[in-house]
Short mmCIF file of C-alpha atoms in Angstrom, two decimals:
data_model
loop_
_atom_site.label_atom_id
_atom_site.label_comp_id
_atom_site.label_asym_id
_atom_site.label_seq_id
_atom_site.Cartn_x
_atom_site.Cartn_y
_atom_site.Cartn_z
CA MET A 534 6.66 5.76 -30.53
CA LYS A 535 7.68 8.43 -28.05
CA ILE A 536 8.42 8.77 -24.33
CA VAL A 537 6.89 11.72 -22.47
CA PHE A 538 7.38 12.81 -18.86
CA THR A 539 4.60 14.84 -17.27
CA ASP A 540 4.35 16.64 -13.95
CA THR A 541 0.62 16.03 -13.68
CA ILE A 542 -1.52 13.02 -14.41
CA ALA A 543 -4.25 15.45 -15.45
CA SER A 544 -2.45 15.64 -18.81
CA VAL A 545 -3.31 11.97 -19.42
CA ALA A 546 -6.76 10.85 -20.49
CA SER A 547 -8.26 8.84 -17.62
CA GLY A 548 -9.66 6.23 -20.00
CA GLN A 549 -6.26 5.57 -21.56
CA TRP A 550 -4.50 5.35 -18.17
CA ASP A 551 -7.10 3.04 -16.62
CA ALA A 552 -7.12 0.80 -19.71
CA LEU A 553 -3.48 0.01 -18.83
CA ALA A 554 -3.95 -0.03 -15.04
CA GLY A 555 -6.83 -2.49 -15.02
CA ASP A 556 -9.63 -2.48 -12.48
CA SER A 557 -8.26 -4.65 -9.67
CA ASN A 558 -6.18 -2.17 -7.65
CA PRO A 559 -7.82 1.11 -6.52
CA PHE A 560 -4.55 2.96 -5.84
CA ILE A 561 -3.16 2.81 -9.38
CA GLN A 562 -6.35 4.23 -10.87
CA HIS A 563 -6.27 7.64 -12.55
CA ASP A 564 -8.82 9.15 -10.14
CA PHE A 565 -6.80 8.16 -7.05
CA LEU A 566 -3.53 9.59 -8.38
CA LEU A 567 -5.29 12.72 -9.66
CA ALA A 568 -6.93 13.28 -6.27
CA LEU A 569 -3.51 13.18 -4.58
CA GLU A 570 -2.28 15.89 -6.95
CA GLN A 571 -5.36 18.11 -6.90
CA HIS A 572 -6.03 18.09 -3.15
CA ASP A 573 -2.70 19.18 -1.69
CA CYS A 574 -1.29 15.80 -0.65
CA LEU A 575 2.05 15.76 -2.50
CA ASN A 576 4.22 18.83 -2.99
CA SER A 577 4.27 19.88 0.67
CA TRP A 578 5.68 16.46 1.57
CA GLY A 579 8.31 16.20 -1.15
CA TRP A 580 6.47 14.26 -3.87
CA GLN A 581 6.97 15.90 -7.29
CA PRO A 582 5.03 14.02 -10.02
CA GLN A 583 7.17 12.87 -12.93
CA HIS A 584 5.01 10.25 -14.60
CA CYS A 585 6.53 8.29 -17.46
CA LEU A 586 4.34 7.77 -20.54
CA LEU A 587 4.95 5.74 -23.68
CA TYR A 588 2.84 6.65 -26.71
CA ASP A 589 2.44 5.08 -30.11
CA GLY A 590 1.11 8.03 -32.03
CA GLU A 591 -1.75 9.31 -29.87
CA THR A 592 -2.30 6.00 -28.11
CA LEU A 593 -0.91 5.47 -24.62
CA ILE A 594 0.62 1.98 -24.52
CA GLY A 595 2.79 2.23 -21.38
CA ALA A 596 2.82 4.28 -18.18
CA CYS A 597 4.50 4.46 -14.81
CA PRO A 598 3.46 6.58 -11.77
CA SER A 599 6.74 8.21 -10.72
CA TYR A 600 7.90 11.03 -8.49
CA ILE A 601 11.10 12.95 -7.83
CA LYS A 602 11.71 12.93 -4.08
CA GLU A 603 13.77 15.21 -1.84
CA ASN A 604 13.25 12.90 1.14
CA SER A 605 12.09 9.35 1.95
CA TYR A 606 8.87 10.32 3.68
CA GLY A 607 5.71 8.32 3.00
CA GLU A 608 7.40 5.44 1.14
CA PHE A 609 7.43 2.60 3.74
CA VAL A 610 10.49 0.96 2.18
CA PHE A 611 13.10 2.40 4.44
CA ASP A 612 16.33 3.70 2.92
CA TRP A 613 17.27 6.30 5.54
CA ALA A 614 20.51 4.42 6.24
CA TRP A 615 21.43 4.60 2.55
CA ALA A 616 20.87 8.37 2.56
CA ASP A 617 22.95 8.70 5.71
CA ALA A 618 25.81 6.73 4.14
CA TYR A 619 25.79 9.06 1.12
CA GLN A 620 25.91 12.11 3.37
CA ARG A 621 28.78 10.73 5.46
CA ASN A 622 30.75 10.29 2.23
CA GLY A 623 30.04 13.80 1.00
CA LEU A 624 27.50 12.73 -1.65
CA ASP A 625 23.87 13.63 -2.28
CA TYR A 626 21.28 10.86 -2.06
CA TYR A 627 18.47 13.29 -2.79
CA PRO A 628 16.86 13.97 -5.16
CA LYS A 629 15.93 10.45 -6.23
CA LEU A 630 13.26 8.91 -8.47
CA VAL A 631 10.50 6.82 -6.87
CA THR A 632 7.84 4.74 -8.59
CA SER A 633 5.17 4.09 -6.01
CA ILE A 634 1.80 5.27 -4.72
CA PRO A 635 2.41 8.05 -2.18
CA PHE A 636 1.66 7.13 1.45
CA THR A 637 0.32 3.73 0.36
CA PRO A 638 2.23 0.60 1.42
CA ALA A 639 0.15 -1.76 -0.71
CA GLN A 640 1.30 -4.01 -3.53
CA GLY A 641 0.07 -3.24 -7.01
CA PRO A 642 1.00 -2.75 -10.66
CA ARG A 643 3.85 -0.31 -11.21
CA LEU A 644 4.80 -0.85 -14.88
CA LEU A 645 1.58 -0.42 -16.85
CA ALA A 646 1.57 -1.86 -20.36
CA SER A 647 -0.99 -2.62 -23.03
CA ARG A 648 -1.47 -6.32 -23.75
CA THR A 649 -3.47 -5.76 -26.92
CA HIS A 650 -1.67 -2.96 -28.79
CA LYS A 651 -0.71 -3.79 -32.38
CA ASP A 652 2.18 -2.30 -34.35
CA ALA A 653 2.06 -1.08 -37.94
CA ASN A 654 2.25 -4.67 -39.17
CA GLY A 655 -0.74 -5.74 -37.12
CA ASP A 656 1.33 -7.73 -34.62
CA VAL A 657 0.59 -7.42 -30.90
CA VAL A 658 3.42 -5.59 -29.12
CA ASP A 659 4.72 -7.71 -26.24
CA ALA A 660 3.88 -6.15 -22.87
CA GLY A 661 7.32 -7.11 -21.55
CA ILE A 662 8.98 -5.05 -24.28
CA ILE A 663 6.82 -2.06 -23.33
CA LYS A 664 7.72 -2.44 -19.65
CA LYS A 665 11.43 -2.67 -20.40
CA GLY A 666 11.06 0.46 -22.49
CA LEU A 667 9.54 2.26 -19.51
CA VAL A 668 12.35 1.13 -17.20
CA SER A 669 14.98 2.22 -19.70
CA ALA A 670 13.31 5.62 -20.07
CA LEU A 671 13.14 6.12 -16.31
CA ILE A 672 16.82 5.30 -15.83
CA SER A 673 17.77 7.65 -18.67
CA HIS A 674 15.64 10.33 -17.04
CA ALA A 675 17.37 9.76 -13.70
CA GLU A 676 20.80 10.01 -15.31
CA LYS A 677 19.86 13.12 -17.28
CA ASN A 678 18.65 14.87 -14.11
CA ASN A 679 21.57 13.72 -11.93
CA LEU A 680 19.35 11.68 -9.65
CA SER A 681 21.14 9.30 -7.31
CA SER A 682 18.82 6.35 -7.80
CA ALA A 683 15.49 4.96 -8.98
CA HIS A 684 13.23 2.91 -6.73
CA PHE A 685 10.19 0.78 -7.57
CA LEU A 686 8.22 0.03 -4.41
CA PHE A 687 5.57 -2.57 -3.52
CA CYS A 688 5.76 -4.23 -6.92
CA GLU A 689 3.86 -7.30 -8.01
CA SER A 690 5.80 -10.48 -8.80
CA ASP A 691 5.59 -10.08 -12.60
CA ASP A 692 7.37 -6.73 -12.44
CA ILE A 693 9.93 -8.07 -9.98
CA LYS A 694 10.85 -10.81 -12.47
CA LEU A 695 11.48 -8.15 -15.10
CA PHE A 696 13.66 -6.11 -12.72
CA ALA A 697 15.67 -9.23 -11.96
CA GLU A 698 16.26 -9.74 -15.68
CA VAL A 699 17.76 -6.25 -16.02
CA ASP A 700 19.94 -6.76 -12.92
CA PHE A 701 18.25 -4.36 -10.50
CA LEU A 702 18.85 -4.73 -6.78
CA LEU A 703 15.90 -6.55 -5.20
CA ARG A 704 14.62 -6.19 -1.66
CA PHE A 705 11.72 -7.58 0.31
CA ASP A 706 9.97 -7.25 3.63
CA TYR A 707 6.88 -8.79 5.22
CA GLN A 708 3.34 -7.63 5.68
CA PHE A 709 0.55 -9.70 7.19
CA HIS A 710 -2.40 -10.57 4.95
CA TRP A 711 -5.58 -12.56 5.51
CA THR A 712 -6.77 -14.96 2.80
CA ASN A 713 -10.39 -15.98 2.33
CA GLN A 714 -10.60 -19.76 2.00
CA ASN A 715 -14.22 -19.57 0.83
CA TYR A 716 -15.41 -19.17 4.41
CA GLN A 717 -19.18 -19.17 4.87
CA ASN A 718 -19.08 -16.87 7.90
CA PHE A 719 -16.79 -15.67 10.69
CA GLU A 720 -17.38 -18.83 12.72
CA ASP A 721 -16.24 -20.89 9.76
CA PHE A 722 -12.98 -18.91 9.72
CA LEU A 723 -12.54 -19.41 13.47
CA SER A 724 -12.98 -23.14 13.10
CA GLN A 725 -9.71 -23.29 11.14
CA LEU A 726 -7.68 -21.84 14.01
CA THR A 727 -6.03 -23.56 16.94
CA SER A 728 -8.11 -23.65 20.10
CA LYS A 729 -5.90 -21.06 21.82
CA ARG A 730 -6.16 -18.49 19.02
CA ARG A 731 -9.86 -19.14 18.50
CA LYS A 732 -10.59 -18.49 22.17
CA ASN A 733 -8.42 -15.35 22.15
CA ILE A 734 -10.34 -13.81 19.23
CA LYS A 735 -13.70 -14.68 20.79
CA ARG A 736 -12.56 -13.13 24.07
CA GLU A 737 -11.47 -9.90 22.33
CA ARG A 738 -14.72 -9.61 20.40
CA LYS A 739 -16.70 -10.28 23.58
CA LYS A 740 -14.93 -7.44 25.40
CA VAL A 741 -16.05 -5.01 22.70
CA SER A 742 -19.59 -6.38 22.79
CA GLU A 743 -19.78 -6.10 26.58
CA GLU A 744 -18.90 -2.41 26.30
CA ASN A 745 -22.07 -2.07 24.19
CA ILE A 746 -20.03 -0.83 21.25
CA HIS A 747 -21.78 -1.03 17.89
CA ILE A 748 -19.78 -1.36 14.63
CA GLN A 749 -21.01 -0.03 11.30
CA VAL A 750 -19.44 -0.18 7.82
CA VAL A 751 -20.53 2.63 5.50
CA PRO A 752 -19.56 3.06 1.81
CA GLY A 753 -17.85 6.38 1.17
CA LYS A 754 -20.56 7.47 -1.26
CA GLU A 755 -23.16 7.23 1.51
CA LEU A 756 -21.36 9.29 4.17
CA SER A 757 -23.07 12.39 5.49
CA ASP A 758 -21.18 15.66 5.98
CA GLU A 759 -21.11 14.98 9.73
CA GLN A 760 -19.71 11.48 9.21
CA TRP A 761 -17.03 12.83 6.85
CA ASP A 762 -15.93 15.37 9.45
CA LEU A 763 -15.79 12.77 12.21
CA LEU A 764 -13.97 10.25 10.00
CA TYR A 765 -11.33 12.82 9.13
CA ALA A 766 -10.97 13.87 12.77
CA PHE A 767 -10.25 10.25 13.74
CA TYR A 768 -7.77 9.97 10.85
CA ARG A 769 -5.91 13.02 12.17
CA ILE A 770 -5.99 12.03 15.84
CA THR A 771 -3.60 9.10 15.43
CA PHE A 772 -0.98 11.33 13.79
CA LEU A 773 -1.40 13.95 16.54
CA LYS A 774 -0.89 11.31 19.24
CA LYS A 775 2.34 10.19 17.57
CA SER A 776 3.56 13.73 16.81
CA GLY A 777 3.14 13.03 13.11
CA ALA A 778 1.41 14.87 10.31
CA ALA A 779 -1.82 14.01 8.52
CA THR A 780 -0.67 14.13 4.90
CA LEU A 781 -3.99 13.33 3.21
CA THR A 782 -6.73 15.95 3.11
CA LEU A 783 -10.46 15.64 3.63
CA ASP A 784 -11.08 16.75 0.05
CA PHE A 785 -8.81 13.94 -1.14
CA PHE A 786 -10.82 11.31 0.72
CA LYS A 787 -14.07 12.74 -0.64
CA ALA A 788 -12.66 12.61 -4.17
CA VAL A 789 -11.99 8.85 -3.86
CA ALA A 790 -15.17 8.06 -1.93
CA GLU A 791 -16.38 5.47 -4.42
CA LYS A 792 -13.79 2.90 -3.29
CA LEU A 793 -13.60 4.08 0.34
CA ARG A 794 -15.22 2.10 3.17
CA ALA A 795 -15.61 3.73 6.58
CA VAL A 796 -15.74 1.57 9.71
CA PHE A 797 -17.38 3.37 12.64
CA ALA A 798 -17.55 2.33 16.29
CA TYR A 799 -20.35 3.80 18.42
CA HIS A 800 -20.62 3.78 22.21
CA GLN A 801 -23.93 5.01 23.64
CA ASN A 802 -24.79 6.48 20.23
CA THR A 803 -21.55 8.49 20.14
CA MET A 804 -18.83 7.73 17.61
CA VAL A 805 -15.68 6.76 19.51
CA ALA A 806 -13.47 5.27 16.78
CA ALA A 807 -13.21 4.98 13.02
CA ALA A 808 -11.10 3.31 10.35
CA ILE A 809 -10.63 3.94 6.65
CA CYS A 810 -10.43 1.07 4.17
CA PHE A 811 -10.38 0.85 0.39
CA GLU A 812 -12.02 -1.88 -1.63
CA GLY A 813 -10.50 -3.29 -4.82
CA LYS A 814 -11.89 -5.87 -7.18
CA ASP A 815 -11.08 -8.79 -4.87
CA LYS A 816 -9.20 -7.17 -1.95
CA LEU A 817 -9.86 -4.99 1.05
CA TYR A 818 -7.09 -2.62 2.12
CA GLY A 819 -6.96 -1.30 5.68
CA ARG A 820 -5.37 2.14 5.72
CA HIS A 821 -5.97 4.37 8.79
CA TRP A 822 -7.65 4.30 12.19
CA GLY A 823 -8.24 6.58 15.15
CA CYS A 824 -9.90 6.40 18.58
CA ASN A 825 -10.68 9.07 21.18
CA ASN A 826 -10.40 6.84 24.26
CA ASN A 827 -9.03 3.49 25.44
CA TYR A 828 -11.41 0.60 24.85
CA ASP A 829 -10.14 -2.92 25.42
CA SER A 830 -9.61 -4.76 22.08
CA LEU A 831 -11.49 -2.14 20.04
CA HIS A 832 -8.54 -1.67 17.69
CA PHE A 833 -8.59 -5.38 16.83
CA GLU A 834 -12.34 -5.31 16.19
CA VAL A 835 -12.38 -2.19 14.03
CA CYS A 836 -9.18 -2.83 12.08
CA TYR A 837 -9.08 -6.65 11.80
CA TYR A 838 -12.19 -8.62 12.68
CA THR A 839 -14.71 -6.31 11.03
CA GLY A 840 -12.57 -6.35 7.87
CA ILE A 841 -12.40 -10.14 7.87
CA ASP A 842 -16.17 -10.33 8.32
CA TYR A 843 -16.65 -7.82 5.50
CA CYS A 844 -14.46 -9.85 3.15
CA ILE A 845 -16.36 -13.05 3.91
CA LYS A 846 -19.76 -11.41 3.36
CA ASN A 847 -18.64 -9.70 0.13
CA GLN A 848 -16.55 -12.63 -1.18
CA LEU A 849 -13.29 -10.70 -1.28
CA LYS A 850 -10.19 -12.89 -1.50
CA ILE A 851 -7.57 -10.91 0.42
CA PHE A 852 -7.51 -8.46 3.33
CA GLU A 853 -4.36 -6.32 3.58
CA PRO A 854 -4.68 -4.45 6.90
CA GLY A 855 -1.63 -2.20 6.43
CA ALA A 856 2.10 -2.20 7.08
CA GLN A 857 3.95 -3.93 9.93
CA GLY A 858 2.45 -5.50 13.07
CA GLU A 859 3.52 -9.05 13.92
CA HIS A 860 0.64 -9.25 16.41
CA LYS A 861 -1.63 -9.66 13.38
CA ILE A 862 -0.40 -13.25 12.93
CA TRP A 863 -2.30 -14.48 16.01
CA ARG A 864 -5.45 -12.98 14.51
CA GLY A 865 -5.34 -14.83 11.20
CA PHE A 866 -2.97 -12.73 9.08
CA LEU A 867 0.04 -14.61 7.69
CA PRO A 868 3.42 -13.15 6.64
CA THR A 869 3.45 -12.19 2.96
CA LYS A 870 6.43 -10.81 1.07
CA THR A 871 6.32 -7.24 -0.26
CA GLN A 872 8.93 -6.55 -2.92
CA SER A 873 10.88 -3.61 -4.30
CA ALA A 874 13.55 -3.01 -6.94
CA HIS A 875 16.36 -0.44 -6.89
CA TRP A 876 18.79 1.13 -9.35
CA ILE A 877 21.79 2.95 -7.85
CA ALA A 878 23.77 5.28 -10.12
CA HIS A 879 27.02 5.33 -8.11
CA PRO A 880 28.99 2.11 -8.88
CA GLY A 881 30.63 1.97 -5.46
CA PHE A 882 27.39 2.43 -3.58
CA ASN A 883 25.62 0.01 -5.91
CA ASP A 884 28.13 -2.68 -4.92
CA ALA A 885 27.91 -1.80 -1.21
CA ILE A 886 24.11 -1.84 -1.18
CA LYS A 887 24.07 -5.08 -3.16
CA GLU A 888 26.29 -6.70 -0.52
CA PHE A 889 24.07 -5.32 2.26
CA LEU A 890 20.91 -6.66 0.57
CA GLN A 891 22.43 -10.13 0.28
CA ARG A 892 22.90 -10.21 4.05
CA GLU A 893 19.50 -8.63 4.69
CA THR A 894 17.75 -11.13 2.40
CA ALA A 895 19.24 -14.11 4.21
CA ALA A 896 18.22 -12.66 7.56
CA MET A 897 14.70 -11.90 6.32
CA GLU A 898 14.26 -15.43 4.97
CA ASP A 899 15.14 -16.81 8.41
CA HIS A 900 12.82 -14.29 10.04
CA GLY A 901 9.97 -15.38 7.76
CA LYS A 902 10.39 -18.99 8.85
CA LEU A 903 10.17 -17.95 12.49
CA LEU A 904 7.05 -15.89 11.78
CA MET A 905 5.33 -18.87 10.16
CA GLU A 906 5.94 -20.88 13.32
CA SER A 907 3.44 -18.56 15.01
CA SER A 908 0.70 -19.39 12.51
CA PRO A 909 -2.68 -19.60 14.29
CA TYR A 910 -4.05 -22.15 11.83
CA ARG A 911 -4.47 -25.82 12.70
#
């Protein structure tokens, strides 16, 4: 067996990578990661691919999507204060090693391991052993290259358990996710809410309807050239309004069109807003939205209610509408933990950050209890 680090996922056979990644999460798929690399979404923003691969002979049995970072941009697990503390003490926090999906605050597999690979004796190699091998290799790589730290962001619970076993620092935050309780239709979902929240949602949807705004969901594969151009213009407009930068390119979105779902809002036959979602095996992921004017409650319709309706009609289990936004709770999205794991090379800073995370964790647990008190469900 051998460990290999590569600066492009193009060096890995897509079939071997996806056999490890599974088919549930669209962002960990080979085509998504390749599109980021091939369509100018990474290097300009400080993401340098450094994917970790574990081979047995010619067979890929473990993999990890990793990047060397010179900043903390596009990660959504905020460690700016850690970087500032390093600088104030005359130390370099960057470069660091990050295992995540660039610009994608969505949970998913991070340590990919075969569950069926057999060794020379015909015994199945335990996936946990493969994953620990990947973690060990990544830490050795960080030490060899004088990286300050290694971070594993938006991990699933199975990987978090492994990181806990090897004494990594653990951190969590909250997003707001909607769960499909086998609803028959949108009205069935509304019937599970308190009267106040049910009336609020109906009022917001009515405002959009009274503006004669028509909503349409179009699979990425069916978009016309004109629709692609408009969709990308709405993606960019939100960043321009907030003095930000649109990091993903139109060619990237076209390359991952198969899992992309475009939500369009039309007023008097003119497109006035759009949102980009991605569909996984049993989840819908809300990613970006833009609007060229102010329409009362249109954001809620395009980004939340249309997604809920889509999940019900297509029997998807979860709707993750994106990072942050406590206002989502009143609209049916409940607080859900998102988890990360961290390795800090400097012993003194490791201890200091560990102490900080203990305080932060206690505060976040209390915050989660308060959030649940706002649940809209009966």
